[in-house]
Short mmCIF file of C-alpha atoms and ligand atoms in Angstrom, two decimals:
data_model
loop_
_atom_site.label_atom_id
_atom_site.label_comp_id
_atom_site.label_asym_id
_atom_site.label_seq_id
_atom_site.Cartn_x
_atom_site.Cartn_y
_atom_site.Cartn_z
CA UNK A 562 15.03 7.19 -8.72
CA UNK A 563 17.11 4.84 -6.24
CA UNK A 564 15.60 2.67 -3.94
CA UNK A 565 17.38 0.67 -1.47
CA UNK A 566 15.35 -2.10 0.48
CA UNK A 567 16.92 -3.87 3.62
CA UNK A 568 14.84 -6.82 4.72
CA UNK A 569 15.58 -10.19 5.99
CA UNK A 570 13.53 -11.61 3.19
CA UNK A 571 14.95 -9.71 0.30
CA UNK A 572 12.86 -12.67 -1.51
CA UNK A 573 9.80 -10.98 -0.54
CA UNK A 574 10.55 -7.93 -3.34
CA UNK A 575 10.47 -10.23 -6.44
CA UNK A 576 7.25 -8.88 -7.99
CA UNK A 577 9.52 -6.09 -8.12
CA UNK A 578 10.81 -7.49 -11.25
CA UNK A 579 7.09 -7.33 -12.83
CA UNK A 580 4.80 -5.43 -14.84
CA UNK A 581 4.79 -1.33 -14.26
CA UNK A 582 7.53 -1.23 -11.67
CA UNK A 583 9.70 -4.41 -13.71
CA UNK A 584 9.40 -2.22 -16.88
CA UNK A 585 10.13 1.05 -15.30
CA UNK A 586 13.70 -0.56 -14.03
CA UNK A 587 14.15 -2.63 -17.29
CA UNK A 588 13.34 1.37 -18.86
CA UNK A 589 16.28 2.78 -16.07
CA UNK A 590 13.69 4.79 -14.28
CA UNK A 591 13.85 2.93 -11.35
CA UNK A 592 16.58 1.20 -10.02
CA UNK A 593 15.84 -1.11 -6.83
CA UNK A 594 19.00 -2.68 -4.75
CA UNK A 595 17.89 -5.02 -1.99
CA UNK A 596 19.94 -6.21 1.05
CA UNK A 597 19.86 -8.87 3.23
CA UNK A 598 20.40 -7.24 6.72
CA UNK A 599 22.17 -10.53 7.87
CA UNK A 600 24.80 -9.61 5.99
CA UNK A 601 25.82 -7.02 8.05
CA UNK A 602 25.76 -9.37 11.47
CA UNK A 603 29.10 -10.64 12.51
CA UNK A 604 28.44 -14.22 14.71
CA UNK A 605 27.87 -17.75 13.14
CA UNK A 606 23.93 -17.43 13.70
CA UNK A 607 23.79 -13.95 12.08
CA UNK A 608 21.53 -12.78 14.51
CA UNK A 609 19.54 -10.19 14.13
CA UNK A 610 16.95 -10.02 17.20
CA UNK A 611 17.00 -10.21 21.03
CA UNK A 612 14.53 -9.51 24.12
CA UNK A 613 12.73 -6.40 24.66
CA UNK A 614 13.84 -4.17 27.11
CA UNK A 615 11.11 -4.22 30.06
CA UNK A 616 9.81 -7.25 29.09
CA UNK A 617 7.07 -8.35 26.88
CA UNK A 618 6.13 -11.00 23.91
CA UNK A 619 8.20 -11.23 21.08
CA UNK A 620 11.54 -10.33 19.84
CA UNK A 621 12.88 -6.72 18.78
CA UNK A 622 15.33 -6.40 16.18
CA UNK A 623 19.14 -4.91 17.15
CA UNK A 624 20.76 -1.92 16.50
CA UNK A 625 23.80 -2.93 15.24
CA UNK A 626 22.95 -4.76 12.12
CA UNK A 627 20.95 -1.68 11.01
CA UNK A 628 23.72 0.53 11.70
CA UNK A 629 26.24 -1.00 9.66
CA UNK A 630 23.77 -1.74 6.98
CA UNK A 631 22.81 1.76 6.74
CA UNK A 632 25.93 3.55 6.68
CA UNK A 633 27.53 1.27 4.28
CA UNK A 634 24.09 1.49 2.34
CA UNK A 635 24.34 5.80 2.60
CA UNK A 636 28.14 5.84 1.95
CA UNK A 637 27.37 4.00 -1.21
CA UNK A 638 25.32 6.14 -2.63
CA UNK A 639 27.38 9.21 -1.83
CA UNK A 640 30.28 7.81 -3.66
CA UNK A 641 28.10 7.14 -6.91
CA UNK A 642 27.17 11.39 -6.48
CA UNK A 643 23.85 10.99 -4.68
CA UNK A 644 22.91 13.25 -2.06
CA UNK A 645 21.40 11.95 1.47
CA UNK A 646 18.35 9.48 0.81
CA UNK A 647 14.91 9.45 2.55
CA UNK A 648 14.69 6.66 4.48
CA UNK A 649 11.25 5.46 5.45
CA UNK A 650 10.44 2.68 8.23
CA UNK A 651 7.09 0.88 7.72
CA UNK A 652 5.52 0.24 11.18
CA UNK A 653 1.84 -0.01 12.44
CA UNK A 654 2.28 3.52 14.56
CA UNK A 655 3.85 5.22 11.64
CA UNK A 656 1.89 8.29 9.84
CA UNK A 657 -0.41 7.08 7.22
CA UNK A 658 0.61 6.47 3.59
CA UNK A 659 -1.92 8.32 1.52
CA UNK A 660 -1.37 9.55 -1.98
CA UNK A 661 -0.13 13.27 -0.80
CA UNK A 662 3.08 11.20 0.39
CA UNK A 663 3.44 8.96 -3.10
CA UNK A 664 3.32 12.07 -4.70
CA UNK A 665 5.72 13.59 -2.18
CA UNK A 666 8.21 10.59 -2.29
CA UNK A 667 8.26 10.17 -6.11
CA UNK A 668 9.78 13.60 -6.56
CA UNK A 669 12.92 12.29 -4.21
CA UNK A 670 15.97 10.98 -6.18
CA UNK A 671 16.37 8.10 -3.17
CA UNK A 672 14.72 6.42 -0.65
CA UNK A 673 15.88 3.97 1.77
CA UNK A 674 13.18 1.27 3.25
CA UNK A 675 13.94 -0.51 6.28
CA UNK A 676 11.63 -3.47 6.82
CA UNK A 677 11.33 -4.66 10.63
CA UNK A 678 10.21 -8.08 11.49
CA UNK A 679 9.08 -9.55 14.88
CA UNK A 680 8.08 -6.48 17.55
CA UNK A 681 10.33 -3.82 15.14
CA UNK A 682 13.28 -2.21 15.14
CA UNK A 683 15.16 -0.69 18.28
CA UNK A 684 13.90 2.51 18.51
CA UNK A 685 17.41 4.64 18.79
CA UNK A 686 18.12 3.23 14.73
CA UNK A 687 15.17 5.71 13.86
CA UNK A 688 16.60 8.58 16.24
CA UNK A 689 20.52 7.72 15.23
CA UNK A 690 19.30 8.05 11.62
CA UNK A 691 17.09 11.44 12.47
CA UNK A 692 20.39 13.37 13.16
CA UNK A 693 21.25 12.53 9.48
CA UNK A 694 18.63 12.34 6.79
CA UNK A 695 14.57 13.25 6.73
CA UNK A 696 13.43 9.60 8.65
CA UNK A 697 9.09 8.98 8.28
CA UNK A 698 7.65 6.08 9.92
CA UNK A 699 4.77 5.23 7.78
CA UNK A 700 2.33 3.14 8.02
CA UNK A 701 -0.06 1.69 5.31
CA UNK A 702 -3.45 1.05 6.91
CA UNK A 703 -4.74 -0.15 9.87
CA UNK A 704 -4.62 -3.94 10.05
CA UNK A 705 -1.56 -5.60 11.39
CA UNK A 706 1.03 -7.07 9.40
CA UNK A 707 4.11 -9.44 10.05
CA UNK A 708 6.37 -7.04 8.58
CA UNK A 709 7.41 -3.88 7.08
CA UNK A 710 8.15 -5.94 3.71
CA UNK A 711 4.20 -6.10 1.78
CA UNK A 712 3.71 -2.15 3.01
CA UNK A 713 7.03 -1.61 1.21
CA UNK A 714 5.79 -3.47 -1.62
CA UNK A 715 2.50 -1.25 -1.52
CA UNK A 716 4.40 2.15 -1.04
CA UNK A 717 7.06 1.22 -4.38
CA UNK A 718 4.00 0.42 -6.38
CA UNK A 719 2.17 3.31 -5.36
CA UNK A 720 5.58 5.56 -6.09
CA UNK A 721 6.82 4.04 -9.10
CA UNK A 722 3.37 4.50 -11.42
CA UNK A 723 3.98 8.39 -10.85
CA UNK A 724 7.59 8.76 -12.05
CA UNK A 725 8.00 10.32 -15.32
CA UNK A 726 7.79 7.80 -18.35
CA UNK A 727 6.39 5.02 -16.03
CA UNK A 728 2.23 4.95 -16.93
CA UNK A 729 1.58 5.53 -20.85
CA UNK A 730 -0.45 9.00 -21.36
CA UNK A 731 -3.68 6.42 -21.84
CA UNK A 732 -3.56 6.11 -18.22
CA UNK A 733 -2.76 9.35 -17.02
CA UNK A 734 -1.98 9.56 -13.33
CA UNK A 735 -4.08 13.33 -13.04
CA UNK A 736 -7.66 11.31 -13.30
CA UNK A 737 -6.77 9.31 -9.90
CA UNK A 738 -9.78 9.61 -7.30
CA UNK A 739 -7.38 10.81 -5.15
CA UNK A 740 -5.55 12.51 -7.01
CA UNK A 741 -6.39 16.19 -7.57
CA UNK A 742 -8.83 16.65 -10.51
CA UNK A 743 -12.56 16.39 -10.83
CA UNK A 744 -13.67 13.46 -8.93
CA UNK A 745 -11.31 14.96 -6.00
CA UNK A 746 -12.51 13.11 -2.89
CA UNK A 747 -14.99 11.08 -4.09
CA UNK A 748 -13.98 7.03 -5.10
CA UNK A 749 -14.69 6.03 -8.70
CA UNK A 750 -17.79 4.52 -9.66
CA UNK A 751 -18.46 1.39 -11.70
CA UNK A 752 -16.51 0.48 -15.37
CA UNK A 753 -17.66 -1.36 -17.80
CA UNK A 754 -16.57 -2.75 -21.49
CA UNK A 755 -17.72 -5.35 -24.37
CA UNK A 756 -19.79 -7.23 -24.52
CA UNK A 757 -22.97 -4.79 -24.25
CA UNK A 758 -24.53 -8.09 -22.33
CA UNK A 759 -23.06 -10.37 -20.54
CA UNK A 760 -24.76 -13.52 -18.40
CA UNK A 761 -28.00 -11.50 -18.58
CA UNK A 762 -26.16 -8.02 -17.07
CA UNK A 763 -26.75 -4.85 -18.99
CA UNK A 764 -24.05 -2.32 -19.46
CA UNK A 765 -25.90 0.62 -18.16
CA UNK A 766 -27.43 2.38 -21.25
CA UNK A 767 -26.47 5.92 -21.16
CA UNK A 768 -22.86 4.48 -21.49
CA UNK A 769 -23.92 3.58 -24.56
CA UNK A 770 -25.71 6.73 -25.86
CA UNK A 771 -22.80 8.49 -26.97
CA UNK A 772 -24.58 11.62 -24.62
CA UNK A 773 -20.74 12.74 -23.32
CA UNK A 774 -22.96 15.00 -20.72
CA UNK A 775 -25.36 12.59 -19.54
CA UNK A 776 -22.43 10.06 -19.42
CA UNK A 777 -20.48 12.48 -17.21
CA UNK A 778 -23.26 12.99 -15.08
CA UNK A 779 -23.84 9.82 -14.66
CA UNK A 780 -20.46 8.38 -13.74
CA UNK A 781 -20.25 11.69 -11.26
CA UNK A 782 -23.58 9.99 -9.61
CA UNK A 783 -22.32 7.31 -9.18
CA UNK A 784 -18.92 8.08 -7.80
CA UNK A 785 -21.28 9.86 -5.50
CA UNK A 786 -23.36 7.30 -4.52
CA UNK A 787 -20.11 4.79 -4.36
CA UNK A 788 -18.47 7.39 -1.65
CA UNK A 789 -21.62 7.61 0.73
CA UNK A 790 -22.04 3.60 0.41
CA UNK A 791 -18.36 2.96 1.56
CA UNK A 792 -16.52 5.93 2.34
CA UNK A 793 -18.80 8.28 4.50
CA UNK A 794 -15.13 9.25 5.49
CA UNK A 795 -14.48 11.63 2.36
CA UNK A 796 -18.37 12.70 2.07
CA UNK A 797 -17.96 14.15 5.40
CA UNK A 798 -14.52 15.70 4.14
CA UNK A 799 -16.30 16.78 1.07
CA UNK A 800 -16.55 20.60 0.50
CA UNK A 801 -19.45 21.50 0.00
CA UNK A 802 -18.40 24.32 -2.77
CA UNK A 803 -17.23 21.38 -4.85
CA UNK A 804 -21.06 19.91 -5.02
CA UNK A 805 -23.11 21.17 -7.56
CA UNK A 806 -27.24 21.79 -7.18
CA UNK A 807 -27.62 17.83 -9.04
CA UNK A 808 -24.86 16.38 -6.47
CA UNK A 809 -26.68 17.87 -3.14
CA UNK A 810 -30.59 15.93 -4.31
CA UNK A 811 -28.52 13.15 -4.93
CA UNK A 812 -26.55 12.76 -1.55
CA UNK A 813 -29.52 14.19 0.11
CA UNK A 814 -31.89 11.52 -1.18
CA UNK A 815 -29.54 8.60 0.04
CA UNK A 816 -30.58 6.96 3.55
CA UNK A 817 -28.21 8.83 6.09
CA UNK A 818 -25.36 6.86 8.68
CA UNK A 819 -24.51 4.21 6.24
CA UNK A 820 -21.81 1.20 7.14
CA UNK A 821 -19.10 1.64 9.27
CA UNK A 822 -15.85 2.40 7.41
CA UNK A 823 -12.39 0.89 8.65
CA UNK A 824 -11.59 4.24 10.64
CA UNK A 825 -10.54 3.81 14.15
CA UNK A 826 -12.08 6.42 15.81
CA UNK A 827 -15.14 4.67 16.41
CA UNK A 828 -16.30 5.06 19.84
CA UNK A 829 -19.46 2.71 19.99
CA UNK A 830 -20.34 -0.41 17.29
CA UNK A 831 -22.96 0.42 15.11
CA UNK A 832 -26.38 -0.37 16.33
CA UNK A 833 -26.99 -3.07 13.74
CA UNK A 834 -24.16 -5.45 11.80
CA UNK A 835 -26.52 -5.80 9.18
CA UNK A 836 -25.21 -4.40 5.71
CA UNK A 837 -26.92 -0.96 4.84
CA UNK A 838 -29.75 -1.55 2.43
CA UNK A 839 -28.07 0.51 -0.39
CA UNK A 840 -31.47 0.81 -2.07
CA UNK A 841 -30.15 2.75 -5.41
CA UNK A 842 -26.69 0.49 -5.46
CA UNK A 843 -25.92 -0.67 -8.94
CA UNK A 844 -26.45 -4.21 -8.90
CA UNK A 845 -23.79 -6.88 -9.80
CA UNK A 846 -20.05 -7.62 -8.16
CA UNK A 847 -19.02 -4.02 -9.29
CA UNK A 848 -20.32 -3.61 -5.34
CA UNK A 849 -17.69 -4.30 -3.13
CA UNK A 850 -19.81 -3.41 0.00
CA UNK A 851 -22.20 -6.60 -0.37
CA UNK A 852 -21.15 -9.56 0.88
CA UNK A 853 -17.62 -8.42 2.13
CA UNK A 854 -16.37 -9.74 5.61
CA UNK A 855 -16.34 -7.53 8.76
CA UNK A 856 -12.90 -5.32 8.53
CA UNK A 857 -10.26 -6.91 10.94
CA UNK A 858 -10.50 -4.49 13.85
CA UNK A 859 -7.26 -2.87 14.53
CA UNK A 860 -5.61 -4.14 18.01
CA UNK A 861 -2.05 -2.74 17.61
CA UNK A 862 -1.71 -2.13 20.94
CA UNK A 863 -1.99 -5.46 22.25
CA UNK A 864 0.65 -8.00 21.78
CA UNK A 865 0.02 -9.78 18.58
CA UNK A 866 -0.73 -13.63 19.33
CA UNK A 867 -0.63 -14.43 15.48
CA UNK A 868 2.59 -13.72 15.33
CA UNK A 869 5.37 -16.39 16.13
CA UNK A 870 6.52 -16.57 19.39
CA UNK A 871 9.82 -17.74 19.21
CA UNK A 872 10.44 -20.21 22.40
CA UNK A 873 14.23 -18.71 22.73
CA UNK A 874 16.40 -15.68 21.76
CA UNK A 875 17.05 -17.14 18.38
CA UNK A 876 15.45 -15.61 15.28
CA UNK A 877 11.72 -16.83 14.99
CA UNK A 878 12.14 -17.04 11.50
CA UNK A 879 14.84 -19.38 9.92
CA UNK A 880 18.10 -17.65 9.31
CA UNK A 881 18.08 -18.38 5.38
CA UNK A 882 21.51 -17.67 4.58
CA UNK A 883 20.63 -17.11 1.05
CA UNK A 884 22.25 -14.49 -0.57
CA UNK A 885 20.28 -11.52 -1.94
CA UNK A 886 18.60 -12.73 -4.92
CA UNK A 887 18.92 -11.94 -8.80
CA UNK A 888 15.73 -10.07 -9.85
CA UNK A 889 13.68 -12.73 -11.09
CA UNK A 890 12.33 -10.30 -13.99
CA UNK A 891 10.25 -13.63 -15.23
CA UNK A 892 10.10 -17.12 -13.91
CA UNK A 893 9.04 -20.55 -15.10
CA UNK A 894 5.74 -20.66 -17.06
CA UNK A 895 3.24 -21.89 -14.39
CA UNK A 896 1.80 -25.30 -14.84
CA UNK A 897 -1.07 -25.70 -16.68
CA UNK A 898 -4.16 -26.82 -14.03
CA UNK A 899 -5.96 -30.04 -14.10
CA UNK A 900 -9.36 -30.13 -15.52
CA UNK A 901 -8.07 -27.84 -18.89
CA UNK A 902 -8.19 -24.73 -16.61
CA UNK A 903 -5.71 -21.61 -17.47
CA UNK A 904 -2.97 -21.71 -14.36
CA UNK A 905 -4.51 -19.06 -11.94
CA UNK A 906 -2.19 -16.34 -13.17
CA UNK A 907 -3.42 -12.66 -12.80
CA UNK A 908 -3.05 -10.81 -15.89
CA UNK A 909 -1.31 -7.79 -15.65
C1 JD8 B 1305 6.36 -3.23 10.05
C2 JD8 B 1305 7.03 -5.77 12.51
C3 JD8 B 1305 4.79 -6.58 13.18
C4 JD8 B 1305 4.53 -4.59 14.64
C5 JD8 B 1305 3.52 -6.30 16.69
C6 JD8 B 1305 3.29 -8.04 15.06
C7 JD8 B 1305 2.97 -0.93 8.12
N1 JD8 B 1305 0.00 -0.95 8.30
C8 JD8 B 1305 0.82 -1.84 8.93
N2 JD8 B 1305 0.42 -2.83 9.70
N3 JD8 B 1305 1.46 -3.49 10.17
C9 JD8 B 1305 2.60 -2.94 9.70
C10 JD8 B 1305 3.92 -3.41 10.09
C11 JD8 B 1305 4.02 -4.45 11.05
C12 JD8 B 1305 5.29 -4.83 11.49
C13 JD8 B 1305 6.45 -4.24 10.99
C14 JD8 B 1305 5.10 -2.83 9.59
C15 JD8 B 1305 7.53 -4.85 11.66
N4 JD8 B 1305 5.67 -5.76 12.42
C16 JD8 B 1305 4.65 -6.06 14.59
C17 JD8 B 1305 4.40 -4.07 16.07
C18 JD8 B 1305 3.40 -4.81 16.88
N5 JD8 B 1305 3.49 -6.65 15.28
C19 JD8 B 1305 2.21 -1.86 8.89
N6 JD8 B 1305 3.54 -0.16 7.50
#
């Protein structure tokens, strides 16, 4: 698979050059070109936005840069014998990413991402480029971000582990929760490895019985009781054929209207802000529910006062002139901490 990324901060894309999504281009499966849309501006400040039509806060990005960008960008790739890419703009009012469209998207041999900055992109780019290829606004949740270029990050991530040769068959993509299989619609419970006992936690017994049914059962009870707790969303989707006689006593024997979820369609708060009691939750962090901060509501609508205003026409953010980057496929070693602490590096 191609991908193509225009951005302003092509620098945004180097975890690109990392674990699954590194390997799969170091591997050829994936190849990733990224553009600096400033390169296709023409005056000395290689500008890129200007005021809104109508009026309003903020800054909207200009046709023109995206038009040459893209046609040079689509002519480029029919030279080298590809056929018309996908091209998919990341913006708050866009049709959700869910899995059905990572699966969708990873069968396409190329896909263009356009990542807006300030209020977006002119509007007529999107319709211009509608007359030509298959154009989806997506968007990848709803909170409100800066930019299209993290939700681009998100979408490659979610793409890349399900082309061909990417995942090892250890971590076969067909046990996803969302994925179609047997946990379909319901979010995975807790997991669990050595040691058997840890800072006085137990690693639930039955895991340890060797019992293959009981263990099944078990992990499908608590996928169950993992879904009502935080995603009364896909319980509600649930259907019911897919529930056995064991899966009804259990959902029926949890307290009923648990927390709110994220979902917008909310009409009134809920009556209390207190945390649901989640009398049968498995104890420990493995509960993501406890302790967890109110979701940012979702105010997309309104104009965005986080954002940087910028004071005149001129681009809010500085115009780096830096050329598109060299995929940093592995920096400097990070400093070792004070205090004889490993540098805060995530494993991968
Ligand atoms: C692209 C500009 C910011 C958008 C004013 C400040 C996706 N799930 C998502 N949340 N936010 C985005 C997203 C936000 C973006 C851009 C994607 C380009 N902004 C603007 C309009 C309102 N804000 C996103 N996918």
């Amino acid at each position: 698979m191609r991908i193509d990324i225009v951005s302003i901060f092509p620098e945004y894309f180097a975890p690109l050059g990392v674990s699954l999504i590194g390997k799969a281009r170091e591997r050829g499966i994936l190849d990733v070109c990224l553009h600096q849309l400033r390169d296709w501006t023409d005056d000395v400040h290689r500008t890129v936005d200007d005021t809104p039509y109508g009026g309003g806060p903020g800054m909207v990005m200009k046709p023109e840069p995206w038009g040459e960008a893209l046609d040079d960008i689509i002519t480029s790739g029919a030279a080298t014998g590809q056929d018309q890419p996908r091209l998919i703009v990341p913006t708050p009012s866009g049709r959700p990413f869910t899995q059905q469209l990572a699966v969708e998207l990873a069968a396409e041999p190329w896909l263009v991402f356009a990542c807006g900055r300030y209020e977006g992109i002119d509007s007529r780019v999107m319709a211009e480029y509608a007359t030509r290829l298959r154009v989806d606004e997506v968007s990848i949740g709803d909170y409100v971000l800066a930019g299209g270029e993290v939700a681009v990050l998100v979408m490659i991530e979610a793409i890349g582990r399900l082309l061909p040769g990417v995942l090892g068959n250890a971590d076969s993509v067909t046990d996803d929760s969302f994925a179609p299989g047997a946990m379909h619609n319901l979010v995975e419970g807790p997991v669990y490895t050595k040691p058997p006992e840890w800072r006085g936690h137990r690693v639930p017994d039955v895991l340890l019985s060797g019992h293959h049914g009981k263990i099944a059962r078990w992990r499908r009870d608590q996928a169950l009781r993992r879904t009502h707790a935080n995603r009364p969303d896909l319980l509600a989707a649930l259907d019911p054929a897919t529930l056995d006689k064991h899966d009804r006593a259990l959902l029926s024997s949890l307290p009923p209207a648990p927390q709110e979820t994220a979902s917008t369609e909310t009409a009134e708060p809920p009556p209390s802000a207190t945390p649901h009691p989640a009398p049968l939750a498995p104890a420990g962090p493995a509960s993501a529910a406890s302790g967890a901060p109110e979701p940012a509501e979702l105010a997309p609508a309104a104009p965005d006062p986080a954002e940087l205003a910028p004071a005149a026409p001129e681009p809010a953010e500085p115009a780096s002139a830096a050329p598109e980057p060299a995929d940093p496929a592995s920096g400097a070693p990070e400093p070792a901490a004070p205090g004889g602490r490993p540098p805060a590096t995530p494993a991968t």
